[in-house]
Amino acid sequence: EAQVTQNPRYLITVTGKKLTVTCSQNMNHEYMSWYRQDPGLGLRQIYYSMNVEVTDKGDVPEGYKVSRKEKRNFPLILESPSPNQTSLYFCASSNPMETQYFGPGTRLLVL
Amino acid sequence: DQQVKQNSPSLSVQEGRISILNCDYTNSMFDYFLWYKKYPAEGPTFLISISSIKDKNEDGRFTVFLNKSAKHLSLHIVPSQPGDSAVYFCAASAFTGGTSYGKLTFGQGTILTVHP
């Protein structure tokens, strides 16, 4: 089954404790992205990657890191999480000129 | 600066009637527009799209209209069904060669409730 998977689905952590949210797709897509969804703001793109080892900032990249060492994986790293990074995070993938497929979401709470 | 805006946070419609969801954008470079639907506890799923070379695209009960001069698009659902109750996001993209629609800008979303 074609899908985008994210882990964990739910995470509670404390300020400053490094965390990684994994994202994997099995559709051999070139593009992968991370978004966060906040009330009243919709989905905002954090980072995107056009291919292996090619990443670029989205609209709200501050406080986040990404890497794309393999085509199928695109982890989101929060080196020192802060409460304002409490949000619902979505990973997405697609091929050029095609629509994006989204994962199920990761709900993060930073205390 | 919100480049894509959905000014109605919610919309309530009776089953069988038409639902019209609206979206405005400010960036004239946007040339591809999409609507996504999102149920609770799930990721957004693609619904329908339209290129700037068209002013209408239809897929079953769903039709998207684009008015480039007004920088406005709308999604019409006819007839509306209770299963259509979800959050609808409008999104826009610009062909910039390198990113080729990899970068999407979303609106805030509109919660549609269809009553039986």
PDB file of N, CA and C in Angstrom, chain A residues 3-6 22-35 45-52 54-56 66-76 90-96 100-103, chain B residues 99 101-103:
ATOM      1  N   GLN A   3       2.078   4.708   0.898  1.00  0.00           N
ATOM      2  CA  GLN A   3       1.790   5.512   2.072  1.00  0.00           C
ATOM      3  C   GLN A   3       3.006   6.301   2.538  1.00  0.00           C
ATOM      4  N   VAL A   4       2.688   7.298   3.367  1.00  0.00           N
ATOM      5  CA  VAL A   4       3.686   8.082   4.084  1.00  0.00           C
ATOM      6  C   VAL A   4       3.483   7.768   5.563  1.00  0.00           C
ATOM      7  N   THR A   5       4.534   7.324   6.218  1.00  0.00           N
ATOM      8  CA  THR A   5       4.418   6.979   7.632  1.00  0.00           C
ATOM      9  C   THR A   5       5.253   7.932   8.473  1.00  0.00           C
ATOM     10  N   GLN A   6       4.742   8.232   9.642  1.00  0.00           N
ATOM     11  CA  GLN A   6       5.428   9.111  10.587  1.00  0.00           C
ATOM     12  C   GLN A   6       5.477   8.433  11.946  1.00  0.00           C
ATOM     13  N   THR A  22      10.418  10.815  12.646  1.00  0.00           N
ATOM     14  CA  THR A  22      10.797  10.175  11.388  1.00  0.00           C
ATOM     15  C   THR A  22       9.656  10.228  10.384  1.00  0.00           C
ATOM     16  N   CYS A  23      10.029  10.214   9.114  1.00  0.00           N
ATOM     17  CA  CYS A  23       9.068  10.190   8.016  1.00  0.00           C
ATOM     18  C   CYS A  23       9.626   9.278   6.937  1.00  0.00           C
ATOM     19  N   SER A  24       8.778   8.391   6.439  1.00  0.00           N
ATOM     20  CA  SER A  24       9.212   7.475   5.409  1.00  0.00           C
ATOM     21  C   SER A  24       8.105   7.314   4.375  1.00  0.00           C
ATOM     22  N   GLN A  25       8.499   7.240   3.090  1.00  0.00           N
ATOM     23  CA  GLN A  25       7.505   7.024   2.030  1.00  0.00           C
ATOM     24  C   GLN A  25       7.970   5.870   1.155  1.00  0.00           C
ATOM     25  N   ASN A  26       6.994   5.104   0.644  1.00  0.00           N
ATOM     26  CA  ASN A  26       7.317   3.919  -0.151  1.00  0.00           C
ATOM     27  C   ASN A  26       6.908   4.085  -1.616  1.00  0.00           C
ATOM     28  N   MET A  27       6.801   5.328  -2.073  1.00  0.00           N
ATOM     29  CA  MET A  27       6.331   5.584  -3.428  1.00  0.00           C
ATOM     30  C   MET A  27       7.451   6.073  -4.354  1.00  0.00           C
ATOM     31  N   ASN A  28       8.681   6.035  -3.858  1.00  0.00           N
ATOM     32  CA  ASN A  28       9.834   6.481  -4.641  1.00  0.00           C
ATOM     33  C   ASN A  28       9.703   7.943  -5.089  1.00  0.00           C
ATOM     34  N   HIS A  29       9.067   8.753  -4.244  1.00  0.00           N
ATOM     35  CA  HIS A  29       8.876  10.166  -4.569  1.00  0.00           C
ATOM     36  C   HIS A  29      10.166  10.951  -4.399  1.00  0.00           C
ATOM     37  N   GLU A  30      10.324  11.939  -5.269  1.00  0.00           N
ATOM     38  CA  GLU A  30      11.507  12.792  -5.169  1.00  0.00           C
ATOM     39  C   GLU A  30      11.352  13.868  -4.095  1.00  0.00           C
ATOM     40  N   TYR A  31      10.142  14.446  -4.016  1.00  0.00           N
ATOM     41  CA  TYR A  31       9.945  15.551  -3.103  1.00  0.00           C
ATOM     42  C   TYR A  31       9.428  15.065  -1.762  1.00  0.00           C
ATOM     43  N   MET A  32       9.949  15.674  -0.691  1.00  0.00           N
ATOM     44  CA  MET A  32       9.375  15.447   0.630  1.00  0.00           C
ATOM     45  C   MET A  32       9.356  16.768   1.379  1.00  0.00           C
ATOM     46  N   SER A  33       8.363  16.923   2.232  1.00  0.00           N
ATOM     47  CA  SER A  33       8.186  18.190   2.957  1.00  0.00           C
ATOM     48  C   SER A  33       7.744  17.930   4.379  1.00  0.00           C
ATOM     49  N   TRP A  34       7.980  18.909   5.226  1.00  0.00           N
ATOM     50  CA  TRP A  34       7.420  18.920   6.565  1.00  0.00           C
ATOM     51  C   TRP A  34       6.582  20.179   6.734  1.00  0.00           C
ATOM     52  N   TYR A  35       5.407  19.995   7.358  1.00  0.00           N
ATOM     53  CA  TYR A  35       4.498  21.089   7.654  1.00  0.00           C
ATOM     54  C   TYR A  35       4.126  21.039   9.129  1.00  0.00           C
ATOM     55  N   GLN A  45       4.736  25.378   5.739  1.00  0.00           N
ATOM     56  CA  GLN A  45       5.836  24.507   5.370  1.00  0.00           C
ATOM     57  C   GLN A  45       7.087  24.857   6.174  1.00  0.00           C
ATOM     58  N   ILE A  46       7.731  23.834   6.722  1.00  0.00           N
ATOM     59  CA  ILE A  46       8.918  24.033   7.557  1.00  0.00           C
ATOM     60  C   ILE A  46      10.174  23.897   6.688  1.00  0.00           C
ATOM     61  N   TYR A  47      10.325  22.740   6.068  1.00  0.00           N
ATOM     62  CA  TYR A  47      11.424  22.452   5.158  1.00  0.00           C
ATOM     63  C   TYR A  47      10.902  21.567   4.044  1.00  0.00           C
ATOM     64  N   TYR A  48      11.585  21.597   2.921  1.00  0.00           N
ATOM     65  CA  TYR A  48      11.272  20.645   1.876  1.00  0.00           C
ATOM     66  C   TYR A  48      12.557  20.160   1.232  1.00  0.00           C
ATOM     67  N   SER A  49      12.437  19.021   0.559  1.00  0.00           N
ATOM     68  CA  SER A  49      13.589  18.412  -0.083  1.00  0.00           C
ATOM     69  C   SER A  49      13.197  17.985  -1.481  1.00  0.00           C
ATOM     70  N   MET A  50      14.019  18.359  -2.444  1.00  0.00           N
ATOM     71  CA  MET A  50      13.702  18.025  -3.828  1.00  0.00           C
ATOM     72  C   MET A  50      14.327  16.704  -4.254  1.00  0.00           C
ATOM     73  N   ASN A  51      15.304  16.253  -3.486  1.00  0.00           N
ATOM     74  CA  ASN A  51      15.916  14.951  -3.762  1.00  0.00           C
ATOM     75  C   ASN A  51      16.958  14.676  -2.677  1.00  0.00           C
ATOM     76  N   VAL A  52      17.607  13.555  -2.785  1.00  0.00           N
ATOM     77  CA  VAL A  52      18.618  13.189  -1.788  1.00  0.00           C
ATOM     78  C   VAL A  52      19.676  14.282  -1.694  1.00  0.00           C
ATOM     79  N   VAL A  54      19.362  17.292  -1.053  1.00  0.00           N
ATOM     80  CA  VAL A  54      18.913  18.622  -1.493  1.00  0.00           C
ATOM     81  C   VAL A  54      17.740  19.057  -0.624  1.00  0.00           C
ATOM     82  N   THR A  55      17.983  20.031   0.247  1.00  0.00           N
ATOM     83  CA  THR A  55      16.915  20.526   1.115  1.00  0.00           C
ATOM     84  C   THR A  55      16.871  22.046   1.046  1.00  0.00           C
ATOM     85  N   ASP A  56      15.717  22.603   1.404  1.00  0.00           N
ATOM     86  CA  ASP A  56      15.577  24.060   1.409  1.00  0.00           C
ATOM     87  C   ASP A  56      14.550  24.471   2.451  1.00  0.00           C
ATOM     88  N   VAL A  66      16.589  19.298   9.128  1.00  0.00           N
ATOM     89  CA  VAL A  66      16.186  18.115   8.374  1.00  0.00           C
ATOM     90  C   VAL A  66      17.420  17.529   7.703  1.00  0.00           C
ATOM     91  N   SER A  67      17.269  16.290   7.255  1.00  0.00           N
ATOM     92  CA  SER A  67      18.303  15.675   6.437  1.00  0.00           C
ATOM     93  C   SER A  67      17.633  14.739   5.449  1.00  0.00           C
ATOM     94  N   ARG A  68      18.276  14.539   4.306  1.00  0.00           N
ATOM     95  CA  ARG A  68      17.722  13.617   3.304  1.00  0.00           C
ATOM     96  C   ARG A  68      18.888  12.784   2.768  1.00  0.00           C
ATOM     97  N   LYS A  69      19.221  11.765   3.531  1.00  0.00           N
ATOM     98  CA  LYS A  69      20.338  10.901   3.150  1.00  0.00           C
ATOM     99  C   LYS A  69      19.880   9.760   2.242  1.00  0.00           C
ATOM    100  N   GLU A  70      18.617   9.419   2.364  1.00  0.00           N
ATOM    101  CA  GLU A  70      18.038   8.380   1.512  1.00  0.00           C
ATOM    102  C   GLU A  70      16.757   8.950   0.908  1.00  0.00           C
ATOM    103  N   LYS A  71      16.386   8.441  -0.237  1.00  0.00           N
ATOM    104  CA  LYS A  71      15.216   8.978  -0.929  1.00  0.00           C
ATOM    105  C   LYS A  71      13.941   8.779  -0.120  1.00  0.00           C
ATOM    106  N   ARG A  72      13.822   7.662   0.588  1.00  0.00           N
ATOM    107  CA  ARG A  72      12.561   7.341   1.234  1.00  0.00           C
ATOM    108  C   ARG A  72      12.381   8.027   2.592  1.00  0.00           C
ATOM    109  N   ASN A  73      13.450   8.522   3.205  1.00  0.00           N
ATOM    110  CA  ASN A  73      13.359   9.046   4.567  1.00  0.00           C
ATOM    111  C   ASN A  73      13.668  10.533   4.657  1.00  0.00           C
ATOM    112  N   PHE A  74      12.941  11.211   5.519  1.00  0.00           N
ATOM    113  CA  PHE A  74      13.127  12.656   5.669  1.00  0.00           C
ATOM    114  C   PHE A  74      12.821  13.033   7.124  1.00  0.00           C
ATOM    115  N   PRO A  75      13.753  12.775   8.043  1.00  0.00           N
ATOM    116  CA  PRO A  75      13.499  13.056   9.454  1.00  0.00           C
ATOM    117  C   PRO A  75      13.500  14.549   9.779  1.00  0.00           C
ATOM    118  N   LEU A  76      12.676  14.909  10.742  1.00  0.00           N
ATOM    119  CA  LEU A  76      12.612  16.282  11.258  1.00  0.00           C
ATOM    120  C   LEU A  76      13.242  16.287  12.640  1.00  0.00           C
ATOM    121  N   PHE A  90       3.020  17.384   9.953  1.00  0.00           N
ATOM    122  CA  PHE A  90       2.738  16.480   8.841  1.00  0.00           C
ATOM    123  C   PHE A  90       3.926  16.404   7.902  1.00  0.00           C
ATOM    124  N   CYS A  91       4.213  15.182   7.487  1.00  0.00           N
ATOM    125  CA  CYS A  91       5.190  14.944   6.446  1.00  0.00           C
ATOM    126  C   CYS A  91       4.422  14.670   5.155  1.00  0.00           C
ATOM    127  N   ALA A  92       4.994  15.062   4.017  1.00  0.00           N
ATOM    128  CA  ALA A  92       4.325  14.845   2.738  1.00  0.00           C
ATOM    129  C   ALA A  92       5.365  14.474   1.687  1.00  0.00           C
ATOM    130  N   SER A  93       4.922  13.773   0.653  1.00  0.00           N
ATOM    131  CA  SER A  93       5.834  13.437  -0.437  1.00  0.00           C
ATOM    132  C   SER A  93       5.095  13.512  -1.763  1.00  0.00           C
ATOM    133  N   SER A  94       5.875  13.691  -2.834  1.00  0.00           N
ATOM    134  CA  SER A  94       5.285  13.743  -4.178  1.00  0.00           C
ATOM    135  C   SER A  94       6.394  13.628  -5.204  1.00  0.00           C
ATOM    136  N   ASN A  95       5.985  13.453  -6.430  1.00  0.00           N
ATOM    137  CA  ASN A  95       6.910  13.604  -7.558  1.00  0.00           C
ATOM    138  C   ASN A  95       6.687  14.978  -8.174  1.00  0.00           C
ATOM    139  N   PRO A  96       7.658  15.459  -8.966  1.00  0.00           N
ATOM    140  CA  PRO A  96       7.504  16.778  -9.569  1.00  0.00           C
ATOM    141  C   PRO A  96       6.205  16.901 -10.342  1.00  0.00           C
ATOM    142  N   GLN A 100       0.746  16.265  -3.532  1.00  0.00           N
ATOM    143  CA  GLN A 100       1.451  15.729  -2.378  1.00  0.00           C
ATOM    144  C   GLN A 100       0.578  14.771  -1.581  1.00  0.00           C
ATOM    145  N   TYR A 101       1.207  13.705  -1.107  1.00  0.00           N
ATOM    146  CA  TYR A 101       0.561  12.755  -0.215  1.00  0.00           C
ATOM    147  C   TYR A 101       1.054  13.035   1.200  1.00  0.00           C
ATOM    148  N   PHE A 102       0.109  13.083   2.133  1.00  0.00           N
ATOM    149  CA  PHE A 102       0.452  13.422   3.503  1.00  0.00           C
ATOM    150  C   PHE A 102       0.439  12.199   4.413  1.00  0.00           C
ATOM    151  N   GLY A 103       1.318  12.245   5.413  1.00  0.00           N
ATOM    152  CA  GLY A 103       1.286  11.244   6.464  1.00  0.00           C
ATOM    153  C   GLY A 103       0.162  11.539   7.437  1.00  0.00           C
TER     154      GLY A 103
ATOM    155  N   THR B  99      11.667  24.014  -7.884  1.00  0.00           N
ATOM    156  CA  THR B  99      10.798  23.349  -6.914  1.00  0.00           C
ATOM    157  C   THR B  99       9.601  22.665  -7.561  1.00  0.00           C
ATOM    158  N   TYR B 101       6.351  22.843  -7.885  1.00  0.00           N
ATOM    159  CA  TYR B 101       5.201  22.546  -7.053  1.00  0.00           C
ATOM    160  C   TYR B 101       5.557  21.763  -5.804  1.00  0.00           C
ATOM    161  N   GLY B 102       6.818  21.659  -5.461  1.00  0.00           N
ATOM    162  CA  GLY B 102       7.193  21.037  -4.197  1.00  0.00           C
ATOM    163  C   GLY B 102       6.868  21.920  -3.015  1.00  0.00           C
ATOM    164  N   LYS B 103       6.726  23.231  -3.252  1.00  0.00           N
ATOM    165  CA  LYS B 103       6.446  24.154  -2.162  1.00  0.00           C
ATOM    166  C   LYS B 103       4.996  24.607  -2.266  1.00  0.00           C
TER     167      LYS B 103
END
